[in-house]
PDB file of C-alpha atoms in Angstrom:
ATOM      1  CA  UNK A   1     152.902 115.905 -37.030  1.00 66.00           C
ATOM      2  CA  UNK A   2     156.236 118.384 -37.577  1.00 76.00           C
ATOM      3  CA  UNK A   3     159.113 115.741 -36.395  1.00 87.00           C
ATOM      4  CA  UNK A   4     162.508 117.536 -35.348  1.00 93.00           C
ATOM      5  CA  UNK A   5     165.080 114.708 -35.272  1.00 95.00           C
ATOM      6  CA  UNK A   6     168.754 114.763 -33.492  1.00 96.00           C
ATOM      7  CA  UNK A   7     171.579 112.609 -34.173  1.00 96.00           C
ATOM      8  CA  UNK A   8     173.476 110.912 -32.473  1.00 96.00           C
ATOM      9  CA  UNK A   9     171.408 110.848 -29.076  1.00 94.00           C
ATOM     10  CA  UNK A  10     174.576 110.739 -27.353  1.00 95.00           C
ATOM     11  CA  UNK A  11     178.163 111.542 -27.804  1.00 95.00           C
ATOM     12  CA  UNK A  12     181.306 110.768 -25.792  1.00 96.00           C
ATOM     13  CA  UNK A  13     184.687 112.228 -26.926  1.00 97.00           C
ATOM     14  CA  UNK A  14     188.059 113.110 -25.648  1.00 97.00           C
ATOM     15  CA  UNK A  15     189.083 116.471 -24.996  1.00 97.00           C
ATOM     16  CA  UNK A  16     190.427 118.068 -27.999  1.00 97.00           C
ATOM     17  CA  UNK A  17     188.547 116.245 -30.296  1.00 97.00           C
ATOM     18  CA  UNK A  18     186.447 117.903 -32.881  1.00 96.00           C
ATOM     19  CA  UNK A  19     182.805 116.551 -33.194  1.00 96.00           C
ATOM     20  CA  UNK A  20     179.616 117.374 -35.072  1.00 95.00           C
ATOM     21  CA  UNK A  21     175.914 116.579 -34.944  1.00 95.00           C
ATOM     22  CA  UNK A  22     172.883 116.980 -36.783  1.00 98.00           C
ATOM     23  CA  UNK A  23     169.444 118.102 -36.806  1.00 98.00           C
ATOM     24  CA  UNK A  24     166.773 117.445 -39.092  1.00 97.00           C
ATOM     25  CA  UNK A  25     163.613 119.197 -39.742  1.00 95.00           C
ATOM     26  CA  UNK A  26     160.713 119.654 -42.417  1.00 92.00           C
ATOM     27  CA  UNK A  27     161.948 121.345 -45.469  1.00 89.00           C
ATOM     28  CA  UNK A  28     158.864 122.750 -46.105  1.00 87.00           C
ATOM     29  CA  UNK A  29     157.198 125.768 -44.172  1.00 83.00           C
ATOM     30  CA  UNK A  30     160.713 126.683 -43.020  1.00 90.00           C
ATOM     31  CA  UNK A  31     160.839 129.916 -40.846  1.00 89.00           C
ATOM     32  CA  UNK A  32     163.712 129.665 -38.200  1.00 91.00           C
ATOM     33  CA  UNK A  33     165.983 127.239 -36.858  1.00 95.00           C
ATOM     34  CA  UNK A  34     167.460 127.658 -33.022  1.00 95.00           C
ATOM     35  CA  UNK A  35     170.362 125.806 -31.360  1.00 97.00           C
ATOM     36  CA  UNK A  36     170.434 125.613 -27.507  1.00 97.00           C
ATOM     37  CA  UNK A  37     172.718 124.315 -25.064  1.00 97.00           C
ATOM     38  CA  UNK A  38     171.830 122.792 -22.107  1.00 95.00           C
ATOM     39  CA  UNK A  39     174.171 122.100 -19.187  1.00 94.00           C
ATOM     40  CA  UNK A  40     173.216 120.095 -16.479  1.00 89.00           C
ATOM     41  CA  UNK A  41     171.461 121.968 -13.343  1.00 87.00           C
ATOM     42  CA  UNK A  42     171.463 125.189 -15.726  1.00 91.00           C
ATOM     43  CA  UNK A  43     168.682 126.364 -17.922  1.00 93.00           C
ATOM     44  CA  UNK A  44     168.990 126.013 -21.722  1.00 94.00           C
ATOM     45  CA  UNK A  45     170.846 128.926 -23.279  1.00 95.00           C
ATOM     46  CA  UNK A  46     170.744 130.336 -26.920  1.00 95.00           C
ATOM     47  CA  UNK A  47     173.614 129.619 -29.027  1.00 97.00           C
ATOM     48  CA  UNK A  48     172.216 130.448 -32.538  1.00 95.00           C
ATOM     49  CA  UNK A  49     169.218 131.565 -34.386  1.00 94.00           C
ATOM     50  CA  UNK A  50     169.218 130.766 -38.319  1.00 94.00           C
ATOM     51  CA  UNK A  51     166.945 132.002 -40.873  1.00 92.00           C
ATOM     52  CA  UNK A  52     168.920 131.398 -44.286  1.00 92.00           C
ATOM     53  CA  UNK A  53     169.683 128.832 -46.562  1.00 93.00           C
ATOM     54  CA  UNK A  54     173.479 128.082 -46.514  1.00 93.00           C
ATOM     55  CA  UNK A  55     173.732 130.356 -43.428  1.00 94.00           C
ATOM     56  CA  UNK A  56     176.819 129.609 -41.082  1.00 96.00           C
ATOM     57  CA  UNK A  57     177.065 130.979 -37.716  1.00 96.00           C
ATOM     58  CA  UNK A  58     180.090 130.963 -35.435  1.00 97.00           C
ATOM     59  CA  UNK A  59     180.602 131.464 -31.511  1.00 94.00           C
ATOM     60  CA  UNK A  60     183.968 130.738 -30.297  1.00 95.00           C
ATOM     61  CA  UNK A  61     184.682 127.070 -31.167  1.00 97.00           C
ATOM     62  CA  UNK A  62     180.974 126.306 -31.788  1.00 97.00           C
ATOM     63  CA  UNK A  63     179.668 127.093 -35.410  1.00 98.00           C
ATOM     64  CA  UNK A  64     176.416 125.774 -37.206  1.00 98.00           C
ATOM     65  CA  UNK A  65     175.447 125.659 -40.990  1.00 98.00           C
ATOM     66  CA  UNK A  66     171.954 125.394 -42.273  1.00 97.00           C
ATOM     67  CA  UNK A  67     170.410 123.566 -45.365  1.00 97.00           C
ATOM     68  CA  UNK A  68     166.659 124.706 -45.179  1.00 96.00           C
ATOM     69  CA  UNK A  69     166.231 122.730 -48.821  1.00 95.00           C
ATOM     70  CA  UNK A  70     167.094 119.677 -47.620  1.00 95.00           C
ATOM     71  CA  UNK A  71     166.123 120.319 -43.967  1.00 95.00           C
ATOM     72  CA  UNK A  72     169.064 119.846 -41.761  1.00 96.00           C
ATOM     73  CA  UNK A  73     171.428 121.841 -39.514  1.00 98.00           C
ATOM     74  CA  UNK A  74     175.162 120.722 -38.556  1.00 98.00           C
ATOM     75  CA  UNK A  75     176.680 121.709 -34.900  1.00 98.00           C
ATOM     76  CA  UNK A  76     180.602 121.681 -34.912  1.00 97.00           C
ATOM     77  CA  UNK A  77     182.609 121.907 -31.837  1.00 97.00           C
ATOM     78  CA  UNK A  78     186.258 122.665 -32.672  1.00 97.00           C
ATOM     79  CA  UNK A  79     188.539 121.134 -30.028  1.00 97.00           C
ATOM     80  CA  UNK A  80     186.112 119.923 -27.872  1.00 97.00           C
ATOM     81  CA  UNK A  81     186.561 120.983 -23.909  1.00 97.00           C
ATOM     82  CA  UNK A  82     185.012 119.079 -20.680  1.00 96.00           C
ATOM     83  CA  UNK A  83     183.190 122.480 -20.391  1.00 96.00           C
ATOM     84  CA  UNK A  84     181.401 121.800 -23.629  1.00 97.00           C
ATOM     85  CA  UNK A  85     179.837 118.834 -22.127  1.00 97.00           C
ATOM     86  CA  UNK A  86     175.983 119.345 -22.224  1.00 97.00           C
ATOM     87  CA  UNK A  87     172.854 118.611 -24.523  1.00 96.00           C
ATOM     88  CA  UNK A  88     172.604 120.365 -27.421  1.00 97.00           C
ATOM     89  CA  UNK A  89     169.017 121.308 -28.771  1.00 96.00           C
ATOM     90  CA  UNK A  90     167.762 122.393 -32.108  1.00 96.00           C
ATOM     91  CA  UNK A  91     164.474 123.878 -32.388  1.00 94.00           C
ATOM     92  CA  UNK A  92     162.263 124.258 -35.627  1.00 93.00           C
ATOM     93  CA  UNK A  93     160.148 127.003 -36.304  1.00 90.00           C
ATOM     94  CA  UNK A  94     157.524 126.485 -39.113  1.00 88.00           C
ATOM     95  CA  UNK A  95     156.149 129.468 -40.808  1.00 81.00           C
ATOM     96  CA  UNK A  96     152.676 130.179 -39.342  1.00 73.00           C
ATOM     97  CA  UNK A  97     150.706 133.172 -38.602  1.00 60.00           C
ATOM     98  CA  UNK A  98     151.846 133.403 -35.256  1.00 58.00           C
ATOM     99  CA  UNK A  99     155.451 132.089 -35.385  1.00 53.00           C
ATOM    100  CA  UNK A 100     155.957 131.605 -31.948  1.00 65.00           C
ATOM    101  CA  UNK A 101     156.410 128.062 -31.589  1.00 80.00           C
ATOM    102  CA  UNK A 102     159.914 126.421 -31.403  1.00 88.00           C
ATOM    103  CA  UNK A 103     159.304 122.476 -32.092  1.00 90.00           C
ATOM    104  CA  UNK A 104     162.394 121.166 -30.283  1.00 93.00           C
ATOM    105  CA  UNK A 105     164.596 118.013 -31.000  1.00 94.00           C
ATOM    106  CA  UNK A 106     165.263 115.428 -28.037  1.00 93.00           C
ATOM    107  CA  UNK A 107     168.947 116.644 -28.309  1.00 95.00           C
ATOM    108  CA  UNK A 108     172.378 115.476 -28.357  1.00 96.00           C
ATOM    109  CA  UNK A 109     173.941 114.890 -25.202  1.00 96.00           C
ATOM    110  CA  UNK A 110     177.792 115.465 -25.376  1.00 97.00           C
ATOM    111  CA  UNK A 111     180.402 114.201 -23.013  1.00 97.00           C
ATOM    112  CA  UNK A 112     183.775 115.523 -23.241  1.00 97.00           C
ATOM    113  CA  UNK A 113     186.620 113.346 -21.208  1.00 96.00           C
ATOM    114  CA  UNK A 114     189.445 115.327 -19.775  1.00 94.00           C
TER     115      UNK A 114
ATOM    116  CA  UNK B   1     168.908 142.787 -16.822  1.00 84.00           C
ATOM    117  CA  UNK B   2     166.207 140.340 -17.203  1.00 86.00           C
ATOM    118  CA  UNK B   3     165.476 137.243 -14.900  1.00 91.00           C
ATOM    119  CA  UNK B   4     163.092 134.747 -14.826  1.00 95.00           C
ATOM    120  CA  UNK B   5     161.979 132.856 -11.311  1.00 95.00           C
ATOM    121  CA  UNK B   6     160.347 129.600 -11.150  1.00 96.00           C
ATOM    122  CA  UNK B   7     158.943 127.832  -8.098  1.00 93.00           C
ATOM    123  CA  UNK B   8     159.241 125.316  -6.624  1.00 94.00           C
ATOM    124  CA  UNK B   9     162.282 123.976  -7.801  1.00 94.00           C
ATOM    125  CA  UNK B  10     161.094 120.266  -7.027  1.00 95.00           C
ATOM    126  CA  UNK B  11     157.759 118.661  -6.245  1.00 96.00           C
ATOM    127  CA  UNK B  12     156.460 115.282  -5.406  1.00 97.00           C
ATOM    128  CA  UNK B  13     152.773 115.131  -5.448  1.00 97.00           C
ATOM    129  CA  UNK B  14     150.145 111.973  -5.355  1.00 97.00           C
ATOM    130  CA  UNK B  15     148.044 111.272  -8.453  1.00 97.00           C
ATOM    131  CA  UNK B  16     144.778 113.166  -8.057  1.00 96.00           C
ATOM    132  CA  UNK B  17     146.096 116.030  -6.266  1.00 97.00           C
ATOM    133  CA  UNK B  18     145.983 119.770  -7.735  1.00 97.00           C
ATOM    134  CA  UNK B  19     149.210 121.609  -9.093  1.00 96.00           C
ATOM    135  CA  UNK B  20     150.420 125.457  -9.459  1.00 97.00           C
ATOM    136  CA  UNK B  21     153.589 126.053 -10.791  1.00 97.00           C
ATOM    137  CA  UNK B  22     154.484 129.347 -10.786  1.00 97.00           C
ATOM    138  CA  UNK B  23     156.616 131.712 -13.111  1.00 97.00           C
ATOM    139  CA  UNK B  24     157.623 135.727 -12.824  1.00 97.00           C
ATOM    140  CA  UNK B  25     159.661 137.428 -15.252  1.00 96.00           C
ATOM    141  CA  UNK B  26     161.519 140.645 -14.260  1.00 95.00           C
ATOM    142  CA  UNK B  27     163.045 143.556 -16.104  1.00 93.00           C
ATOM    143  CA  UNK B  28     160.940 143.376 -18.891  1.00 89.00           C
ATOM    144  CA  UNK B  29     157.469 144.333 -20.009  1.00 87.00           C
ATOM    145  CA  UNK B  30     155.373 142.849 -22.165  1.00 89.00           C
ATOM    146  CA  UNK B  31     156.974 139.411 -22.822  1.00 91.00           C
ATOM    147  CA  UNK B  32     155.733 136.219 -24.577  1.00 90.00           C
ATOM    148  CA  UNK B  33     155.564 133.502 -22.092  1.00 93.00           C
ATOM    149  CA  UNK B  34     155.552 129.708 -22.491  1.00 93.00           C
ATOM    150  CA  UNK B  35     155.300 126.730 -20.582  1.00 95.00           C
ATOM    151  CA  UNK B  36     157.429 123.684 -21.840  1.00 95.00           C
ATOM    152  CA  UNK B  37     157.503 119.918 -20.303  1.00 94.00           C
ATOM    153  CA  UNK B  38     160.432 117.453 -20.863  1.00 91.00           C
ATOM    154  CA  UNK B  39     159.009 114.095 -20.183  1.00 84.00           C
ATOM    155  CA  UNK B  40     161.881 111.178 -19.351  1.00 78.00           C
ATOM    156  CA  UNK B  41     163.652 110.342 -22.441  1.00 76.00           C
ATOM    157  CA  UNK B  42     161.954 113.017 -24.872  1.00 80.00           C
ATOM    158  CA  UNK B  43     162.429 116.638 -26.067  1.00 84.00           C
ATOM    159  CA  UNK B  44     160.807 119.907 -24.704  1.00 91.00           C
ATOM    160  CA  UNK B  45     157.429 119.818 -25.672  1.00 90.00           C
ATOM    161  CA  UNK B  46     155.541 123.572 -25.774  1.00 90.00           C
ATOM    162  CA  UNK B  47     152.550 123.185 -23.371  1.00 93.00           C
ATOM    163  CA  UNK B  48     151.361 127.080 -23.675  1.00 93.00           C
ATOM    164  CA  UNK B  49     152.148 130.365 -24.659  1.00 89.00           C
ATOM    165  CA  UNK B  50     150.719 133.606 -24.089  1.00 91.00           C
ATOM    166  CA  UNK B  51     151.261 136.801 -25.765  1.00 87.00           C
ATOM    167  CA  UNK B  52     149.529 139.136 -23.293  1.00 89.00           C
ATOM    168  CA  UNK B  53     147.460 139.060 -20.117  1.00 92.00           C
ATOM    169  CA  UNK B  54     144.847 136.635 -20.208  1.00 89.00           C
ATOM    170  CA  UNK B  55     145.801 135.413 -23.625  1.00 89.00           C
ATOM    171  CA  UNK B  56     146.463 131.860 -23.385  1.00 91.00           C
ATOM    172  CA  UNK B  57     147.265 129.250 -26.487  1.00 88.00           C
ATOM    173  CA  UNK B  58     147.265 125.601 -25.820  1.00 87.00           C
ATOM    174  CA  UNK B  59     149.278 123.598 -27.881  1.00 81.00           C
ATOM    175  CA  UNK B  60     148.588 119.961 -26.755  1.00 78.00           C
ATOM    176  CA  UNK B  61     145.294 118.541 -24.945  1.00 69.00           C
ATOM    177  CA  UNK B  62     145.842 117.646 -21.540  1.00 78.00           C
ATOM    178  CA  UNK B  63     144.617 118.101 -18.067  1.00 89.00           C
ATOM    179  CA  UNK B  64     147.058 120.927 -17.412  1.00 94.00           C
ATOM    180  CA  UNK B  65     145.802 124.779 -17.806  1.00 95.00           C
ATOM    181  CA  UNK B  66     147.819 128.049 -17.617  1.00 96.00           C
ATOM    182  CA  UNK B  67     146.905 131.685 -16.656  1.00 96.00           C
ATOM    183  CA  UNK B  68     148.384 134.989 -16.905  1.00 96.00           C
ATOM    184  CA  UNK B  69     147.168 137.010 -14.336  1.00 94.00           C
ATOM    185  CA  UNK B  70     149.617 139.778 -14.733  1.00 94.00           C
ATOM    186  CA  UNK B  71     151.993 140.958 -17.447  1.00 94.00           C
ATOM    187  CA  UNK B  72     155.108 139.153 -15.885  1.00 95.00           C
ATOM    188  CA  UNK B  73     153.619 136.526 -13.836  1.00 96.00           C
ATOM    189  CA  UNK B  74     152.528 132.630 -15.974  1.00 97.00           C
ATOM    190  CA  UNK B  75     150.911 130.277 -13.857  1.00 97.00           C
ATOM    191  CA  UNK B  76     150.589 126.388 -14.735  1.00 97.00           C
ATOM    192  CA  UNK B  77     147.717 124.404 -13.027  1.00 96.00           C
ATOM    193  CA  UNK B  78     145.985 121.090 -12.830  1.00 95.00           C
ATOM    194  CA  UNK B  79     142.811 120.060 -10.941  1.00 95.00           C
ATOM    195  CA  UNK B  80     143.786 116.462 -10.554  1.00 95.00           C
ATOM    196  CA  UNK B  81     147.314 115.299 -11.365  1.00 95.00           C
ATOM    197  CA  UNK B  82     148.147 112.270 -13.568  1.00 94.00           C
ATOM    198  CA  UNK B  83     151.291 109.633 -13.406  1.00 94.00           C
ATOM    199  CA  UNK B  84     151.907 111.225 -17.210  1.00 92.00           C
ATOM    200  CA  UNK B  85     152.214 114.640 -15.772  1.00 93.00           C
ATOM    201  CA  UNK B  86     155.515 113.732 -14.237  1.00 94.00           C
ATOM    202  CA  UNK B  87     158.397 115.571 -15.994  1.00 94.00           C
ATOM    203  CA  UNK B  88     160.689 118.533 -16.030  1.00 95.00           C
ATOM    204  CA  UNK B  89     158.703 121.999 -16.404  1.00 96.00           C
ATOM    205  CA  UNK B  90     160.306 124.912 -17.897  1.00 97.00           C
ATOM    206  CA  UNK B  91     159.012 128.347 -18.071  1.00 97.00           C
ATOM    207  CA  UNK B  92     160.583 130.653 -20.752  1.00 95.00           C
ATOM    208  CA  UNK B  93     159.976 134.256 -22.012  1.00 93.00           C
ATOM    209  CA  UNK B  94     160.980 136.210 -25.385  1.00 90.00           C
ATOM    210  CA  UNK B  95     160.520 139.618 -26.420  1.00 85.00           C
ATOM    211  CA  UNK B  96     157.405 140.856 -28.489  1.00 70.00           C
ATOM    212  CA  UNK B  97     159.324 142.887 -31.001  1.00 58.00           C
ATOM    213  CA  UNK B  98     157.081 142.970 -34.072  1.00 49.00           C
ATOM    214  CA  UNK B  99     158.701 141.342 -37.315  1.00 49.00           C
ATOM    215  CA  UNK B 100     160.909 138.998 -35.133  1.00 60.00           C
ATOM    216  CA  UNK B 101     158.665 136.304 -34.562  1.00 66.00           C
ATOM    217  CA  UNK B 102     160.262 133.071 -34.515  1.00 75.00           C
ATOM    218  CA  UNK B 103     163.541 134.352 -34.554  1.00 80.00           C
ATOM    219  CA  UNK B 104     163.223 135.889 -30.804  1.00 83.00           C
ATOM    220  CA  UNK B 105     165.629 134.076 -28.670  1.00 88.00           C
ATOM    221  CA  UNK B 106     163.598 132.316 -25.635  1.00 91.00           C
ATOM    222  CA  UNK B 107     165.151 132.555 -22.379  1.00 93.00           C
ATOM    223  CA  UNK B 108     164.682 129.516 -20.073  1.00 96.00           C
ATOM    224  CA  UNK B 109     163.894 129.462 -16.140  1.00 96.00           C
ATOM    225  CA  UNK B 110     165.543 126.939 -13.708  1.00 94.00           C
ATOM    226  CA  UNK B 111     162.750 124.769 -14.293  1.00 95.00           C
ATOM    227  CA  UNK B 112     160.510 122.528 -11.860  1.00 96.00           C
ATOM    228  CA  UNK B 113     160.995 118.886 -11.428  1.00 95.00           C
ATOM    229  CA  UNK B 114     157.537 117.202 -10.846  1.00 96.00           C
ATOM    230  CA  UNK B 115     156.987 113.834  -9.661  1.00 96.00           C
ATOM    231  CA  UNK B 116     153.571 112.359  -9.676  1.00 96.00           C
ATOM    232  CA  UNK B 117     153.287 109.113  -7.375  1.00 95.00           C
TER     233      UNK B 117
END
């Protein structure tokens, strides 16, 4: 069974704080890692797709890094804003014949207080 | 632009009753289609995926089934619901560009909240 773990489960920060959370996944059979943001009452929205060890992606104040050898990815938010409040999901894609399957972690729920 | 619809948005059903959830995608052709479920306190679990009409792959044993009668229509069904079927059901689609398997972004619908009593 392929397990994807995210930590912490939830996080409360003050507006302006920078924060980061972790996604851990199996280091063998790695194909890709996705990050999604899921705001309340909305659909999950894609943030990044990462494939290469050492990869770093950035979108505004949000960035992510990837270490496929040790099986983790970090998501960073610089200067958190209340609109960043959401659940952040990572999804691991194992190398398979038909790599359509995303295996999701249970998410990190971020609440940014004004 | 592409859009994805799901209905109903919420559903309360008694144990043992049948289920039909529908998902349709507009603005694209031959998409990969997916059904996910989020049970309380857990992550998104892939239930079914489809790469074409009539082609369904099941990921977990369960009393649910899926069908794809048309290119952009994906239906999740059950003949008899169980309490454990309660959860939030999300449909998603991705493009079928060859060579990009596993890196295609999946686009999610608004979801259906199912409560089985």
